[in-house]
PDB file of C-alpha atoms in Angstrom:
ATOM      1  CA  MET A   1       0.000   0.000   0.000  1.00  0.00           C
ATOM      2  CA  SER A   2       1.387   3.407  -0.922  1.00  0.00           C
ATOM      3  CA  ASP A   3       2.008   6.081   1.705  1.00  0.00           C
ATOM      4  CA  LEU A   4      -0.806   8.192   0.226  1.00  0.00           C
ATOM      5  CA  ALA A   5      -3.301   5.317   0.383  1.00  0.00           C
ATOM      6  CA  GLN A   6      -2.200   4.492   3.934  1.00  0.00           C
ATOM      7  CA  SER A   7      -2.587   8.159   4.952  1.00  0.00           C
ATOM      8  CA  THR A   8      -6.063   8.365   3.415  1.00  0.00           C
ATOM      9  CA  THR A   9      -7.168   5.137   5.136  1.00  0.00           C
ATOM     10  CA  ARG A  10      -5.858   6.384   8.479  1.00  0.00           C
ATOM     11  CA  SER A  11      -7.586   9.699   8.028  1.00  0.00           C
ATOM     12  CA  THR A  12     -10.895   7.997   7.210  1.00  0.00           C
ATOM     13  CA  ARG A  13     -10.620   5.733  10.269  1.00  0.00           C
ATOM     14  CA  GLU A  14      -9.914   8.741  12.506  1.00  0.00           C
ATOM     15  CA  SER A  15     -12.945  10.534  11.065  1.00  0.00           C
ATOM     16  CA  ASP A  16     -15.105   7.470  11.667  1.00  0.00           C
ATOM     17  CA  VAL A  17     -13.945   7.241  15.296  1.00  0.00           C
ATOM     18  CA  GLU A  18     -14.452  10.969  15.819  1.00  0.00           C
ATOM     19  CA  GLY A  19     -18.000  10.680  14.457  1.00  0.00           C
ATOM     20  CA  LEU A  20     -18.927   7.713  16.603  1.00  0.00           C
ATOM     21  CA  LEU A  21     -17.544   9.401  19.726  1.00  0.00           C
ATOM     22  CA  LYS A  22     -19.686  12.465  18.966  1.00  0.00           C
ATOM     23  CA  LEU A  23     -22.694  10.156  18.799  1.00  0.00           C
ATOM     24  CA  MET A  24     -21.742   8.571  22.123  1.00  0.00           C
ATOM     25  CA  ALA A  25     -21.246  11.975  23.770  1.00  0.00           C
ATOM     26  CA  SER A  26     -24.639  13.062  22.497  1.00  0.00           C
ATOM     27  CA  ALA A  27     -26.241   9.907  23.907  1.00  0.00           C
ATOM     28  CA  VAL A  28     -24.640  10.541  27.316  1.00  0.00           C
ATOM     29  CA  LYS A  29     -26.034  14.097  27.287  1.00  0.00           C
ATOM     30  CA  ASN A  30     -29.450  12.740  26.322  1.00  0.00           C
ATOM     31  CA  LEU A  31     -29.356  10.446  29.361  1.00  0.00           C
ATOM     32  CA  ARG A  32     -29.491  13.563  31.550  1.00  0.00           C
ATOM     33  CA  THR A  33     -32.544  14.877  29.764  1.00  0.00           C
ATOM     34  CA  TYR A  34     -34.701  11.914  28.792  1.00  0.00           C
ATOM     35  CA  GLN A  35     -36.174   8.822  30.427  1.00  0.00           C
ATOM     36  CA  MET A  36     -34.840   5.447  29.229  1.00  0.00           C
ATOM     37  CA  ASN A  37     -37.933   4.767  27.099  1.00  0.00           C
ATOM     38  CA  ASN A  38     -37.806   8.121  25.279  1.00  0.00           C
ATOM     39  CA  PRO A  39     -37.468   7.729  21.482  1.00  0.00           C
ATOM     40  CA  VAL A  40     -34.848  10.515  21.234  1.00  0.00           C
ATOM     41  CA  LEU A  41     -32.601   8.751  23.754  1.00  0.00           C
ATOM     42  CA  GLN A  42     -33.206   5.355  22.189  1.00  0.00           C
ATOM     43  CA  LYS A  43     -32.272   6.645  18.725  1.00  0.00           C
ATOM     44  CA  SER A  44     -29.091   8.295  19.992  1.00  0.00           C
ATOM     45  CA  VAL A  45     -27.939   5.120  21.747  1.00  0.00           C
ATOM     46  CA  GLU A  46     -28.847   3.003  18.709  1.00  0.00           C
ATOM     47  CA  ALA A  47     -26.912   5.370  16.420  1.00  0.00           C
ATOM     48  CA  SER A  48     -23.894   5.130  18.743  1.00  0.00           C
ATOM     49  CA  TYR A  49     -24.117   1.359  18.790  1.00  0.00           C
ATOM     50  CA  ASP A  50     -24.534   1.081  15.020  1.00  0.00           C
ATOM     51  CA  ALA A  51     -21.517   3.308  14.360  1.00  0.00           C
ATOM     52  CA  LEU A  52     -19.351   1.431  16.862  1.00  0.00           C
ATOM     53  CA  ALA A  53     -20.475  -1.998  15.624  1.00  0.00           C
ATOM     54  CA  ALA A  54     -19.745  -1.021  12.010  1.00  0.00           C
ATOM     55  CA  PHE A  55     -16.282   0.249  12.901  1.00  0.00           C
ATOM     56  CA  VAL A  56     -15.436  -2.818  14.972  1.00  0.00           C
ATOM     57  CA  ALA A  57     -16.765  -5.205  12.299  1.00  0.00           C
ATOM     58  CA  GLU A  58     -14.438  -3.594   9.769  1.00  0.00           C
ATOM     59  CA  ASN A  59     -11.410  -3.164  12.057  1.00  0.00           C
ATOM     60  CA  ASN A  60     -11.817  -6.022  14.616  1.00  0.00           C
ATOM     61  CA  SER A  61     -11.672  -3.627  17.594  1.00  0.00           C
ATOM     62  CA  LEU A  62     -11.450  -0.010  18.672  1.00  0.00           C
ATOM     63  CA  THR A  63      -8.847   0.982  21.239  1.00  0.00           C
ATOM     64  CA  LEU A  64      -8.774   4.473  22.716  1.00  0.00           C
ATOM     65  CA  LEU A  65      -6.121   6.037  24.904  1.00  0.00           C
ATOM     66  CA  VAL A  66      -7.734   8.072  27.670  1.00  0.00           C
ATOM     67  CA  ARG A  67      -6.311  11.412  28.739  1.00  0.00           C
ATOM     68  CA  GLU A  68      -7.835  13.896  31.156  1.00  0.00           C
ATOM     69  CA  ASN A  69      -9.620  15.904  28.438  1.00  0.00           C
ATOM     70  CA  ASP A  70      -9.075  13.754  25.343  1.00  0.00           C
ATOM     71  CA  LEU A  71      -9.649  10.369  23.805  1.00  0.00           C
ATOM     72  CA  MET A  72      -6.978   9.362  21.335  1.00  0.00           C
ATOM     73  CA  PHE A  73      -7.066   6.901  18.482  1.00  0.00           C
ATOM     74  CA  GLY A  74      -3.509   6.039  17.567  1.00  0.00           C
ATOM     75  CA  HIS A  75      -1.616   9.292  17.802  1.00  0.00           C
ATOM     76  CA  SER A  76      -4.597  11.533  17.042  1.00  0.00           C
ATOM     77  CA  VAL A  77      -7.067  13.225  19.357  1.00  0.00           C
ATOM     78  CA  VAL A  78     -10.527  12.128  18.191  1.00  0.00           C
ATOM     79  CA  TYR A  79     -12.536  13.531  21.108  1.00  0.00           C
ATOM     80  CA  SER A  80     -11.777  16.503  23.325  1.00  0.00           C
ATOM     81  CA  SER A  81     -13.697  18.373  25.987  1.00  0.00           C
ATOM     82  CA  THR A  82     -12.499  20.609  28.788  1.00  0.00           C
ATOM     83  CA  ASP A  83     -15.982  20.714  30.364  1.00  0.00           C
ATOM     84  CA  LYS A  84     -15.511  18.232  33.204  1.00  0.00           C
ATOM     85  CA  MET A  85     -19.274  17.714  33.659  1.00  0.00           C
ATOM     86  CA  ASP A  86     -19.859  16.712  30.023  1.00  0.00           C
ATOM     87  CA  SER A  87     -16.563  15.072  29.158  1.00  0.00           C
ATOM     88  CA  MET A  88     -16.561  11.339  28.481  1.00  0.00           C
ATOM     89  CA  ALA A  89     -12.773  11.459  28.611  1.00  0.00           C
ATOM     90  CA  PHE A  90     -12.741  13.007  32.083  1.00  0.00           C
ATOM     91  CA  ALA A  91     -15.375  10.551  33.351  1.00  0.00           C
ATOM     92  CA  LEU A  92     -13.079   7.676  32.385  1.00  0.00           C
ATOM     93  CA  TYR A  93      -9.824   9.387  33.389  1.00  0.00           C
ATOM     94  CA  LYS A  94     -10.871  10.495  36.879  1.00  0.00           C
ATOM     95  CA  ASP A  95     -11.613   6.913  37.857  1.00  0.00           C
ATOM     96  CA  GLY A  96      -8.361   5.478  36.539  1.00  0.00           C
ATOM     97  CA  VAL A  97      -9.297   4.249  33.069  1.00  0.00           C
ATOM     98  CA  ARG A  98      -6.363   4.962  30.746  1.00  0.00           C
ATOM     99  CA  LEU A  99      -7.135   2.629  27.857  1.00  0.00           C
ATOM    100  CA  ILE A 100     -10.426   1.226  26.628  1.00  0.00           C
ATOM    101  CA  THR A 101     -10.999  -1.349  23.921  1.00  0.00           C
ATOM    102  CA  PHE A 102     -14.287  -2.223  22.262  1.00  0.00           C
ATOM    103  CA  LYS A 103     -14.310  -5.638  20.588  1.00  0.00           C
ATOM    104  CA  GLU A 104     -16.587  -7.542  18.284  1.00  0.00           C
ATOM    105  CA  GLY A 105     -19.557  -9.075  20.039  1.00  0.00           C
ATOM    106  CA  LEU A 106     -20.561  -5.967  21.995  1.00  0.00           C
ATOM    107  CA  ALA A 107     -24.321  -6.177  22.436  1.00  0.00           C
ATOM    108  CA  GLN A 108     -26.567  -3.138  22.168  1.00  0.00           C
ATOM    109  CA  ARG A 109     -27.559  -3.612  25.823  1.00  0.00           C
ATOM    110  CA  GLU A 110     -23.890  -3.345  26.762  1.00  0.00           C
ATOM    111  CA  MET A 111     -23.697  -0.023  24.917  1.00  0.00           C
ATOM    112  CA  TRP A 112     -26.657   1.192  26.993  1.00  0.00           C
ATOM    113  CA  ASP A 113     -24.896   0.006  30.154  1.00  0.00           C
ATOM    114  CA  PHE A 114     -21.606   1.683  29.203  1.00  0.00           C
ATOM    115  CA  LEU A 115     -23.209   5.052  28.415  1.00  0.00           C
ATOM    116  CA  ALA A 116     -25.460   4.853  31.493  1.00  0.00           C
ATOM    117  CA  ALA A 117     -22.414   4.094  33.667  1.00  0.00           C
ATOM    118  CA  ILE A 118     -20.643   7.219  32.413  1.00  0.00           C
ATOM    119  CA  HIS A 119     -23.774   9.216  33.219  1.00  0.00           C
ATOM    120  CA  GLU A 120     -24.194   7.620  36.675  1.00  0.00           C
ATOM    121  CA  ALA A 121     -20.544   8.128  37.605  1.00  0.00           C
ATOM    122  CA  ARG A 122     -21.022  11.898  37.321  1.00  0.00           C
ATOM    123  CA  ASN A 123     -23.653  11.885  40.032  1.00  0.00           C
ATOM    124  CA  VAL A 124     -22.308   9.297  42.448  1.00  0.00           C
ATOM    125  CA  ASP A 125     -20.577  10.082  45.714  1.00  0.00           C
ATOM    126  CA  PRO A 126     -16.898   9.259  45.024  1.00  0.00           C
ATOM    127  CA  TYR A 127     -16.679   7.586  48.427  1.00  0.00           C
ATOM    128  CA  GLN A 128     -19.505   5.200  47.505  1.00  0.00           C
ATOM    129  CA  ALA A 129     -18.584   4.109  43.962  1.00  0.00           C
ATOM    130  CA  ASP A 130     -16.739   5.063  40.818  1.00  0.00           C
ATOM    131  CA  LEU A 131     -17.088   4.397  37.096  1.00  0.00           C
ATOM    132  CA  VAL A 132     -15.103   1.158  37.222  1.00  0.00           C
ATOM    133  CA  THR A 133     -17.306  -0.183  40.027  1.00  0.00           C
ATOM    134  CA  ILE A 134     -20.466   0.860  38.197  1.00  0.00           C
ATOM    135  CA  LEU A 135     -19.274  -0.835  35.001  1.00  0.00           C
ATOM    136  CA  TRP A 136     -18.302  -3.960  36.933  1.00  0.00           C
ATOM    137  CA  GLU A 137     -21.761  -4.137  38.516  1.00  0.00           C
ATOM    138  CA  LYS A 138     -23.464  -3.756  35.137  1.00  0.00           C
TER     139      LYS A 138
END
């Protein structure tokens, strides 16, 4: 594969990851606003799941490096937010998650659980639980 073709493929993959993380961030925000049975929330979680499942089916997995304000795919920042209340990156980072991998076989219910855990971790007393504990329990 030529360097140009490799660069274009990499760029497309980064764009795909950036898009699916925007969908996930939107779904997490919708969890604050809507009840679980609301069609808007359901569509946003389904869109997140569909985008992630498509990416993983094509690439076998998705691994993200977690920084305080950023999620990185390879060497590129594909998600960034300095707003600690809305940041998926900060929600993972503050509770010790530094790397996360999504693999083939992820069920849509597991996507719901993952996004709900990020939402719940924002509101939990840090002395009672954290994101890792919430994910483990789910």
